[in-house]
mmCIF file of N, CA and C in Angstrom:
data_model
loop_
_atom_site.group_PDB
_atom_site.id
_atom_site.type_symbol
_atom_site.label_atom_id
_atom_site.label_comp_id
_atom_site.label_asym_id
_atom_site.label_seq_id
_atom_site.Cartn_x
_atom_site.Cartn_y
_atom_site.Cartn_z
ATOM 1 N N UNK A 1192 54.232 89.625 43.308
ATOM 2 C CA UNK A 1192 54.161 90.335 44.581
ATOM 3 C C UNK A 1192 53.671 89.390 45.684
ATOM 4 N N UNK A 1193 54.427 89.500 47.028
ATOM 5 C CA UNK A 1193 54.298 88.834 48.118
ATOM 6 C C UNK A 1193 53.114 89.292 49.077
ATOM 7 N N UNK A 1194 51.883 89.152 49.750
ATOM 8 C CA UNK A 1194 51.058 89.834 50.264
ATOM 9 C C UNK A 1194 50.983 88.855 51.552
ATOM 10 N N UNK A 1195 50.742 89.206 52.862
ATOM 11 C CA UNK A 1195 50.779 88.784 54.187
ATOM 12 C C UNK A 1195 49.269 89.404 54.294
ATOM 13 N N UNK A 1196 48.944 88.378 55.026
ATOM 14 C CA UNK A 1196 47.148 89.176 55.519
ATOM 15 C C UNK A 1196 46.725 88.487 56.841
ATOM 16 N N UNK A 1197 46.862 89.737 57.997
ATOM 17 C CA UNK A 1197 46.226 89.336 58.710
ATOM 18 C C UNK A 1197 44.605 89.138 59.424
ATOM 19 N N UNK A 1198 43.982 87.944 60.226
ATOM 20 C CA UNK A 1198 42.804 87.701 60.688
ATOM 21 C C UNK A 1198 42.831 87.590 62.255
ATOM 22 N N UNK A 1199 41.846 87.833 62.680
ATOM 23 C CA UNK A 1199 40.955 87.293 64.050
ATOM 24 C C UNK A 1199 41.310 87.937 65.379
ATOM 25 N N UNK A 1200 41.896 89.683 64.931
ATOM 26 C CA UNK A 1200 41.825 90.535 65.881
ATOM 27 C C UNK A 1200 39.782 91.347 66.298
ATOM 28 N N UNK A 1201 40.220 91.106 67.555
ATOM 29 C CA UNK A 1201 38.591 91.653 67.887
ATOM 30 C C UNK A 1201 39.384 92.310 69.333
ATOM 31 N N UNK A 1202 38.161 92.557 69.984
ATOM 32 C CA UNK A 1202 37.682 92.954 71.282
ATOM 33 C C UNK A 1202 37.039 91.999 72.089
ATOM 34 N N UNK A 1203 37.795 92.096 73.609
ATOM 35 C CA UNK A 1203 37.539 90.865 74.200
ATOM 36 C C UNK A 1203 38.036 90.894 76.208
ATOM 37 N N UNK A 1204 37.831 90.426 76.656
ATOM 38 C CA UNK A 1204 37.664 91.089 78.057
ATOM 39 C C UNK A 1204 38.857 90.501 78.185
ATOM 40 N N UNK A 1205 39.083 90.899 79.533
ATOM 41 C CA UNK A 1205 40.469 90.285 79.977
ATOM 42 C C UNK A 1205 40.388 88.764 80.553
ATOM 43 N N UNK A 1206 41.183 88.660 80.390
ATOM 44 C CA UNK A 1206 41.178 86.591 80.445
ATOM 45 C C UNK A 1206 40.696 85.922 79.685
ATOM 46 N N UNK A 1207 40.120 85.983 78.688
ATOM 47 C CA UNK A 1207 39.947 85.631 77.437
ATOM 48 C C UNK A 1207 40.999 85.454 76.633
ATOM 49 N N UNK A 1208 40.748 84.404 75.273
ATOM 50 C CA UNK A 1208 41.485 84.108 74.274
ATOM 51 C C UNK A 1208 41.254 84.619 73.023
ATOM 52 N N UNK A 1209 42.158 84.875 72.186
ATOM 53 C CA UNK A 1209 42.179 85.165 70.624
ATOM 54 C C UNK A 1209 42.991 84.190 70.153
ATOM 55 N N UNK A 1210 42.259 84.074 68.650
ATOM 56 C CA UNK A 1210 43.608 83.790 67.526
ATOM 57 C C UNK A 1210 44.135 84.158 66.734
ATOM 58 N N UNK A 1211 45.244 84.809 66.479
ATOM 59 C CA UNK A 1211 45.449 85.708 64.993
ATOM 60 C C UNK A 1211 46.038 84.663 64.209
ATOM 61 N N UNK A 1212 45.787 84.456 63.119
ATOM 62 C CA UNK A 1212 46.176 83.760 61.250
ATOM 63 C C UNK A 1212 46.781 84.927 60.702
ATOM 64 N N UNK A 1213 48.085 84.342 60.147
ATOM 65 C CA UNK A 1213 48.442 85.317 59.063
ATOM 66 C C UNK A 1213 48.824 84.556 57.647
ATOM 67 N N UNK A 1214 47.921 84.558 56.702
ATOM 68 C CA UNK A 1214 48.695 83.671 55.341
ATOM 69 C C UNK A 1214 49.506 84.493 54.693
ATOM 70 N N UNK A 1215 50.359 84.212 53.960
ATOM 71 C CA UNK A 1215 51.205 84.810 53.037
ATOM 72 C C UNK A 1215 51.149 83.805 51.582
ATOM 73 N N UNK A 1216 50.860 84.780 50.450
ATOM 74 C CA UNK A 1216 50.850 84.295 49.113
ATOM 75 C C UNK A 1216 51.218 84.923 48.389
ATOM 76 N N UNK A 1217 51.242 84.541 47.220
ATOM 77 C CA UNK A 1217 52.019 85.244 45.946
ATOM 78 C C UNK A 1217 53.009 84.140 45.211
ATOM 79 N N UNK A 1218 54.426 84.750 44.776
ATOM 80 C CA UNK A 1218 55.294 84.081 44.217
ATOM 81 C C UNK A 1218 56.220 83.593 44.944
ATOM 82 N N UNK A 1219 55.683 82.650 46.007
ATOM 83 C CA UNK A 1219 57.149 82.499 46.980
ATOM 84 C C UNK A 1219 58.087 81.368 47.126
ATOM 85 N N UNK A 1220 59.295 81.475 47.259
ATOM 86 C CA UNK A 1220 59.995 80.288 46.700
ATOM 87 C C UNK A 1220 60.437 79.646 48.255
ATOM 88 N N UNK A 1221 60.163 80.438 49.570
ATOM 89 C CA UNK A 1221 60.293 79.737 50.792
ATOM 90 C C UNK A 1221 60.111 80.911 51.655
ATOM 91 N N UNK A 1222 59.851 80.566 53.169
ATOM 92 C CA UNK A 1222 59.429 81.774 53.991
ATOM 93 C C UNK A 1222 60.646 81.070 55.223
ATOM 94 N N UNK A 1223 61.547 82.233 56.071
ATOM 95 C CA UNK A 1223 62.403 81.943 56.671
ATOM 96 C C UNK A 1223 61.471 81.979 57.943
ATOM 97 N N UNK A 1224 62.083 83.180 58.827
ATOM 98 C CA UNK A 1224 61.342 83.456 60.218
ATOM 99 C C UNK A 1224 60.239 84.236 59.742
ATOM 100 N N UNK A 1225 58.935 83.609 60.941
ATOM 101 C CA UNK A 1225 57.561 84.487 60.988
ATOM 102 C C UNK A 1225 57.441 84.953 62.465
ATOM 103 N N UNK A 1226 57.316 86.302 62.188
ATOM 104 C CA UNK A 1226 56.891 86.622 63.468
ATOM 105 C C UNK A 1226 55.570 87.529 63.712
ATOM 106 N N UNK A 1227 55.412 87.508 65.352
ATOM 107 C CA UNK A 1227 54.257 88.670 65.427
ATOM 108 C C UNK A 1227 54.906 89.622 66.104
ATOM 109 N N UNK A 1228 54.368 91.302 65.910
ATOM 110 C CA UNK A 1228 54.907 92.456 66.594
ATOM 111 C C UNK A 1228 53.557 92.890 67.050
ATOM 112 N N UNK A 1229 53.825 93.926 67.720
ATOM 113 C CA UNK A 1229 52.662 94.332 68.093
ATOM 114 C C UNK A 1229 52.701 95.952 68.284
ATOM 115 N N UNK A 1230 51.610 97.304 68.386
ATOM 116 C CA UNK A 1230 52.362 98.141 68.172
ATOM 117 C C UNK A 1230 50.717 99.210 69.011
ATOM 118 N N UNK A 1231 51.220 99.725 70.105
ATOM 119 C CA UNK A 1231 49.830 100.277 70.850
ATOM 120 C C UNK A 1231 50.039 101.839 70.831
ATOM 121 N N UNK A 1232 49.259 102.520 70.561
ATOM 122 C CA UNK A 1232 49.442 104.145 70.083
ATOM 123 C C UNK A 1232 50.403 104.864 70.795
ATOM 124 N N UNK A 1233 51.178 105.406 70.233
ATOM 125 C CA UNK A 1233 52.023 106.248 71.358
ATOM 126 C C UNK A 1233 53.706 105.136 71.296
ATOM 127 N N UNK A 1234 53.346 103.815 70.662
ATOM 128 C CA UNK A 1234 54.253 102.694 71.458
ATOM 129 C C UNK A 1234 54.995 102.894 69.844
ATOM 130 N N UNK A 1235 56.499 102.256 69.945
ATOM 131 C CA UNK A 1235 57.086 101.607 69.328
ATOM 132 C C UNK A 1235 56.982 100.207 68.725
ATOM 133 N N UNK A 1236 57.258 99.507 67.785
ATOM 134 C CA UNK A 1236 56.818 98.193 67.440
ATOM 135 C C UNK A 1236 57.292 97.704 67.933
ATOM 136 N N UNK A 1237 57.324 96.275 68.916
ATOM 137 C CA UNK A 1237 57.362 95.754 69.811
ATOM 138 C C UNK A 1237 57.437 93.914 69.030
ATOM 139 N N UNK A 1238 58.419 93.443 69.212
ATOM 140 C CA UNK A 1238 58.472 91.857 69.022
ATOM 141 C C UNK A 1238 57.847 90.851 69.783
ATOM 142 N N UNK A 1239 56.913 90.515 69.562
ATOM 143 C CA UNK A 1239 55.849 89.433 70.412
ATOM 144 C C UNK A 1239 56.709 88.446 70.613
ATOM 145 N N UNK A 1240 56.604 87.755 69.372
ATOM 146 C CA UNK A 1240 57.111 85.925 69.454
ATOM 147 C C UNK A 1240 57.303 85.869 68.170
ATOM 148 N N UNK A 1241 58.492 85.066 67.444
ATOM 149 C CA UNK A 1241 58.688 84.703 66.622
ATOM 150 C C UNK A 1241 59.106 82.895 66.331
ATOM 151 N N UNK A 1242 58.996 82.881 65.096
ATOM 152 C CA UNK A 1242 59.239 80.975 64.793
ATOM 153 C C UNK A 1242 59.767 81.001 63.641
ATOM 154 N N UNK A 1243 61.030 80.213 63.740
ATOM 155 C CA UNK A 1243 62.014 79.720 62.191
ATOM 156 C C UNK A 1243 61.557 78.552 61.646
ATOM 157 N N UNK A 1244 62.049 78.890 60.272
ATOM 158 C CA UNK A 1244 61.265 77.298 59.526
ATOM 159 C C UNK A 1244 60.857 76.209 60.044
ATOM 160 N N UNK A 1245 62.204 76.162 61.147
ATOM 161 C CA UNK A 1245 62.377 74.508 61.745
ATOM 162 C C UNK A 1245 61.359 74.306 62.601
ATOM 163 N N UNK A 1246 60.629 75.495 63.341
ATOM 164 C CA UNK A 1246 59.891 75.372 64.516
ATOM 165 C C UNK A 1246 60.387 75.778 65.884
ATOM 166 N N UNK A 1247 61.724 76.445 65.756
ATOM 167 C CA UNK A 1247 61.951 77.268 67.055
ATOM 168 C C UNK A 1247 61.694 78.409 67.605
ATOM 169 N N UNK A 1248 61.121 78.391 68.215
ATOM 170 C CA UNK A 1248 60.276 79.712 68.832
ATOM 171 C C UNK A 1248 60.821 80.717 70.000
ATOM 172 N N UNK A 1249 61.029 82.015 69.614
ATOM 173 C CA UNK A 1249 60.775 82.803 70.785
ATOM 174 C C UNK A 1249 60.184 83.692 71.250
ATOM 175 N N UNK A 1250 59.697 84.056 72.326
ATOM 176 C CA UNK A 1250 58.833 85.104 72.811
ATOM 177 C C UNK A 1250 59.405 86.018 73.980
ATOM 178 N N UNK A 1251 58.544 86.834 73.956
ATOM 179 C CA UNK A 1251 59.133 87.874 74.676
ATOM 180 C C UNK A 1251 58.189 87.912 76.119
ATOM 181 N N UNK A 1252 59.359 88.313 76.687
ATOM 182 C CA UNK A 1252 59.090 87.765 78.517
ATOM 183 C C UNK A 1252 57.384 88.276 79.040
ATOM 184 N N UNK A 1253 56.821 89.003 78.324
ATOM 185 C CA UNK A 1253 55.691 89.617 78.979
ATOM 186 C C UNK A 1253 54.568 88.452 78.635
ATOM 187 N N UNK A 1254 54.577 87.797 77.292
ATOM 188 C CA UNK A 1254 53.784 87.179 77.024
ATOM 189 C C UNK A 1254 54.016 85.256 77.023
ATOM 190 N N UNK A 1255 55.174 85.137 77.506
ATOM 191 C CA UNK A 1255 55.776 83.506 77.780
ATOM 192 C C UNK A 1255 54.382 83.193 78.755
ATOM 193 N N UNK A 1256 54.364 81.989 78.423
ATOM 194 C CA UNK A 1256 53.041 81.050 78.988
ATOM 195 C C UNK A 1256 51.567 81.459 78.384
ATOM 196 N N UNK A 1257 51.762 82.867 78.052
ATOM 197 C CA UNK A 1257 50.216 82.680 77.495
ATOM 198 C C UNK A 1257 50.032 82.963 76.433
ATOM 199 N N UNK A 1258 50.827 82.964 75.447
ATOM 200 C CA UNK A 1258 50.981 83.389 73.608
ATOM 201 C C UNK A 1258 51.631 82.024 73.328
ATOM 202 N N UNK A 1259 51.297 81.459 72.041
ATOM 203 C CA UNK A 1259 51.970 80.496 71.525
ATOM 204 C C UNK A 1259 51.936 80.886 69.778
ATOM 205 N N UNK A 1260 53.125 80.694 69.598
ATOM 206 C CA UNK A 1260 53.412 81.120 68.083
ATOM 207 C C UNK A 1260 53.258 79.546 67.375
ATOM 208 N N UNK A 1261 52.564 79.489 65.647
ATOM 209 C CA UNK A 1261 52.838 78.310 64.919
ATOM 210 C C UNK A 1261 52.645 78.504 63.993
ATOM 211 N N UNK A 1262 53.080 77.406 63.088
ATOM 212 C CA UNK A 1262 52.834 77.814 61.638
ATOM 213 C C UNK A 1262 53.334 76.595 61.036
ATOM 214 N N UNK A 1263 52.745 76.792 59.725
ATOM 215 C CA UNK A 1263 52.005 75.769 58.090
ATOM 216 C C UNK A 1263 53.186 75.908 57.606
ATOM 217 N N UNK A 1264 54.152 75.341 57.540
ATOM 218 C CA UNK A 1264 54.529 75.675 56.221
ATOM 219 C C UNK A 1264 54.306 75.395 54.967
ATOM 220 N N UNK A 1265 53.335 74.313 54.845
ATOM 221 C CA UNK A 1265 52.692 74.164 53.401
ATOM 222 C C UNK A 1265 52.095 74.938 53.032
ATOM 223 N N UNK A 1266 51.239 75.590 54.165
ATOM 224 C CA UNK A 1266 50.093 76.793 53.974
ATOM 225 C C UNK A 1266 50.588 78.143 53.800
ATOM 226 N N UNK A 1267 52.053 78.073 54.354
ATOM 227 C CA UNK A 1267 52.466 79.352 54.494
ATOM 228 C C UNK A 1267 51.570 80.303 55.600
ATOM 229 N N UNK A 1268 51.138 79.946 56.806
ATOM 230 C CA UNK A 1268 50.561 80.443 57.763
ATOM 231 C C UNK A 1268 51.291 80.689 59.159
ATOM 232 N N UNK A 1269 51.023 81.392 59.325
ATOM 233 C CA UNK A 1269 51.544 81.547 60.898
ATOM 234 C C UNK A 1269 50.425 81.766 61.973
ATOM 235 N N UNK A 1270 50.081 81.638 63.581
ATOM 236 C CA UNK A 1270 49.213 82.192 63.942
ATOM 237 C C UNK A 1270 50.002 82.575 65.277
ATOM 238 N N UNK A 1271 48.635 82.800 65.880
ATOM 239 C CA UNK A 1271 49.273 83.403 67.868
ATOM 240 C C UNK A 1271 48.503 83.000 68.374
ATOM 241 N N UNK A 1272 48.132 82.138 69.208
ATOM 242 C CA UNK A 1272 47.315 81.316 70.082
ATOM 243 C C UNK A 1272 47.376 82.335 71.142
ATOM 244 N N UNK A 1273 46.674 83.360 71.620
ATOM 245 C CA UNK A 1273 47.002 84.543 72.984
ATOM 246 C C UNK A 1273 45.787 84.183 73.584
ATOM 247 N N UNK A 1274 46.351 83.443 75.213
ATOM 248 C CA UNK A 1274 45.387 83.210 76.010
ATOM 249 C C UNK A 1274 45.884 84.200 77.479
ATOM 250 N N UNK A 1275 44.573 84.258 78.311
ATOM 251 C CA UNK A 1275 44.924 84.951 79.711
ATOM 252 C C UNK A 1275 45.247 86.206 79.397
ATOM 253 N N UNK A 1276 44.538 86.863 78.294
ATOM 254 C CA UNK A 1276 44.410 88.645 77.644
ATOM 255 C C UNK A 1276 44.207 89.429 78.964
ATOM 256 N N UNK A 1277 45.372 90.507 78.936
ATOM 257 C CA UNK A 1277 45.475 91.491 79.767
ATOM 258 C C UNK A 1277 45.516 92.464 78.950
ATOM 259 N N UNK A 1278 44.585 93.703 79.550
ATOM 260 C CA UNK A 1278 44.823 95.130 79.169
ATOM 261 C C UNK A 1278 46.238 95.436 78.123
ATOM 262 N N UNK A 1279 47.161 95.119 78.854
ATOM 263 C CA UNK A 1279 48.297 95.847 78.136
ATOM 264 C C UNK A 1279 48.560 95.031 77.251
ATOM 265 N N UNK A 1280 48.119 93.787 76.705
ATOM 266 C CA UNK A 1280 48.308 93.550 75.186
ATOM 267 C C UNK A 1280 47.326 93.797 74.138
ATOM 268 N N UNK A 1281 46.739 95.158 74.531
ATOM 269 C CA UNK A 1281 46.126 95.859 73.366
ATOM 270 C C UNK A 1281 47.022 96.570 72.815
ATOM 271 N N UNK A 1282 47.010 96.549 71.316
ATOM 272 C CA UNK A 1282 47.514 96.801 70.288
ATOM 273 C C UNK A 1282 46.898 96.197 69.002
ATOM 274 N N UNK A 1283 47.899 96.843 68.021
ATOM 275 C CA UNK A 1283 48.042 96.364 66.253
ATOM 276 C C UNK A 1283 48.634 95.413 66.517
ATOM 277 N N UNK A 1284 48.263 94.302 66.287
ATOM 278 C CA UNK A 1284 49.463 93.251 66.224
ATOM 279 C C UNK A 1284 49.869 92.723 64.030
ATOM 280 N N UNK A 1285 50.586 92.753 64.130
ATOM 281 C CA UNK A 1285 51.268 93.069 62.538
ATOM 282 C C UNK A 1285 52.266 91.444 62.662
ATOM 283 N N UNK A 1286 51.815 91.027 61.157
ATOM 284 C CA UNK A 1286 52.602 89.919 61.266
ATOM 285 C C UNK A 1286 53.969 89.924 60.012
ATOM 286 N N UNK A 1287 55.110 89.852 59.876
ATOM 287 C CA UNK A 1287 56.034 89.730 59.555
ATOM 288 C C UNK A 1287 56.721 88.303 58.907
ATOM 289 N N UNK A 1288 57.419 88.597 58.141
ATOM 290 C CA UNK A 1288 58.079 87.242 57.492
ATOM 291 C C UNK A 1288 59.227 87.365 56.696
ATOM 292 N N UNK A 1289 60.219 86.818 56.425
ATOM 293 C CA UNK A 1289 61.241 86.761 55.862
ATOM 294 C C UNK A 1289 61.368 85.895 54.604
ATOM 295 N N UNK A 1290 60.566 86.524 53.092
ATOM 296 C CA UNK A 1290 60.223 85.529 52.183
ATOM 297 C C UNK A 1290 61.241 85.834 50.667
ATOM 298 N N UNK A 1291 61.422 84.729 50.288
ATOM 299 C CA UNK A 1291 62.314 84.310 49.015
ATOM 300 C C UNK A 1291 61.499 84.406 48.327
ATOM 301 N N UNK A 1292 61.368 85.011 47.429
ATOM 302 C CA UNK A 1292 60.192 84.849 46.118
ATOM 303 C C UNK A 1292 60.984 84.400 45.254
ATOM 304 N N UNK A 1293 60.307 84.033 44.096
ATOM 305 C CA UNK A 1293 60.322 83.030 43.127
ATOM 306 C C UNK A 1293 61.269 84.236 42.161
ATOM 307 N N UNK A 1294 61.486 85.462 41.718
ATOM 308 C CA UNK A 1294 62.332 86.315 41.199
ATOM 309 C C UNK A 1294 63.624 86.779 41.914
ATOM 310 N N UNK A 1295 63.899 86.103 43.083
ATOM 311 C CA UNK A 1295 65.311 86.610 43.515
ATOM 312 C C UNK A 1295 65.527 85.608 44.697
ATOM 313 N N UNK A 1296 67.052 85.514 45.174
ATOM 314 C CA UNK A 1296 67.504 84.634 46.404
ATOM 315 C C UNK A 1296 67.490 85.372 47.048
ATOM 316 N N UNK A 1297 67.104 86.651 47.179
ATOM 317 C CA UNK A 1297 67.209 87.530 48.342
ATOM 318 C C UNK A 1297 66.234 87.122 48.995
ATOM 319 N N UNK A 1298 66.452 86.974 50.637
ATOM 320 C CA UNK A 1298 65.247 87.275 51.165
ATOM 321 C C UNK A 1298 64.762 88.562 52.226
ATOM 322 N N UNK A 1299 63.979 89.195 51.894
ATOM 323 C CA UNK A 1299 63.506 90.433 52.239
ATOM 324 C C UNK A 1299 61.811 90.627 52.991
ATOM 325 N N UNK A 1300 61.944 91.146 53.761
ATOM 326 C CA UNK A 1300 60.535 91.321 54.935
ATOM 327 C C UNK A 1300 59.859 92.140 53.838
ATOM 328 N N UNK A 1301 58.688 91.067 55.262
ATOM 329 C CA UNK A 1301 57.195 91.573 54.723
ATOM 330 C C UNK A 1301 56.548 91.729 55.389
ATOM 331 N N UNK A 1302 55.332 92.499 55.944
ATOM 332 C CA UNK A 1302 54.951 92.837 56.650
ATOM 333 C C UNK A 1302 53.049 92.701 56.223
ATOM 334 N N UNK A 1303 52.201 92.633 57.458
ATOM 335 C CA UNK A 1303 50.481 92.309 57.275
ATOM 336 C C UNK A 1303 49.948 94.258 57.170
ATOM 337 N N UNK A 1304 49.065 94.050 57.467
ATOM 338 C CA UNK A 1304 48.191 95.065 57.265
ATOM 339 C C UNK A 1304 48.044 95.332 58.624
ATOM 340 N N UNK A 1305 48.341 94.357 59.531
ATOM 341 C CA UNK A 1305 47.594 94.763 61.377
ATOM 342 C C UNK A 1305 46.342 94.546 61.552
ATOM 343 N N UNK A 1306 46.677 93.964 63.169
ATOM 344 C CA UNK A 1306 44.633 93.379 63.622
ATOM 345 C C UNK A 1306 44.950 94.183 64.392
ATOM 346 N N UNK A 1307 43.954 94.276 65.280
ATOM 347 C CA UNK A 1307 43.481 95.058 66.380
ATOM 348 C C UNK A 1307 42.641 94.398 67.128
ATOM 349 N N UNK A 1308 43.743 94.537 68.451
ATOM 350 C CA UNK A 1308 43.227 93.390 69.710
ATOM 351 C C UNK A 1308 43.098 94.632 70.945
ATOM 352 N N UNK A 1309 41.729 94.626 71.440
ATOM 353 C CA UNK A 1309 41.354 95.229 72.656
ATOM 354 C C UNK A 1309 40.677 94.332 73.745
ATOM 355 N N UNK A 1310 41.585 94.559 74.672
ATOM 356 C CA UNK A 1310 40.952 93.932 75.839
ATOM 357 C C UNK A 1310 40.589 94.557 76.811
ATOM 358 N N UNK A 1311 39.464 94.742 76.760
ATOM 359 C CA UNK A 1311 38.920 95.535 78.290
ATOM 360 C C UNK A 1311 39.363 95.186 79.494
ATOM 361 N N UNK A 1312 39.053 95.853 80.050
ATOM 362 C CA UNK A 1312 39.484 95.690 81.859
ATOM 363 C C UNK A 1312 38.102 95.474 82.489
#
């Protein structure tokens, strides 16, 4: 079994920085695209920024310049560098991945547990 776990959602004023980590372990034979979503009560899940094996990244227009997506692939990590925190990127942010395990060529999503990022006003 494949398990994603995310870290380093808190509470934090506006203009301030976070970092979210997400490792993924288990039996995995390679991880395709990682991404972050994000998901605020009432809201639909929402695509932050995502990154393919190679290191190409995209994000979504609200958060360009002040989110930066990266990731290990030795470690199998991904994170979100989110600087210049505004109100409206409070949410679950949930991290995602597209992993091959070691029992099949399929590759099939996976999904974290969710942090929880509040930024006051």
């Amino acid at each position: 079994q494949v398990q994603l776990v995310e870290s380093g959602g808190g509470l934090v004023q506006t203009g301030e920085s976070v970092r979210l980590s997400c490792a993924a372990s288990g039996t995995i034979r390679s991880i395709g695209v990682m991404a972050w979503y994000r998901q605020a009560p009432g809201n639909q899940r929402e695509l932050v920024a995502s990154i393919s094996s190679a290191g190409r990244t995209n994000y979504d227009d609200s958060v360009k310049g002040r989110f930066t997506i990266s990731r290990d692939n030795a470690k199998y990590t991904v994170t979100l560098q989110m600087n210049s925190l505004k109100p409206e990127d409070t949410a679950v942010y949930y991290c995602k991945a597209g992993i091959i395990t070691l029992r099949t060529w399929i590759s099939s999503d996976y999904w974290g547990q969710g942090t929880q990022v509040t930024v006051s006003s």
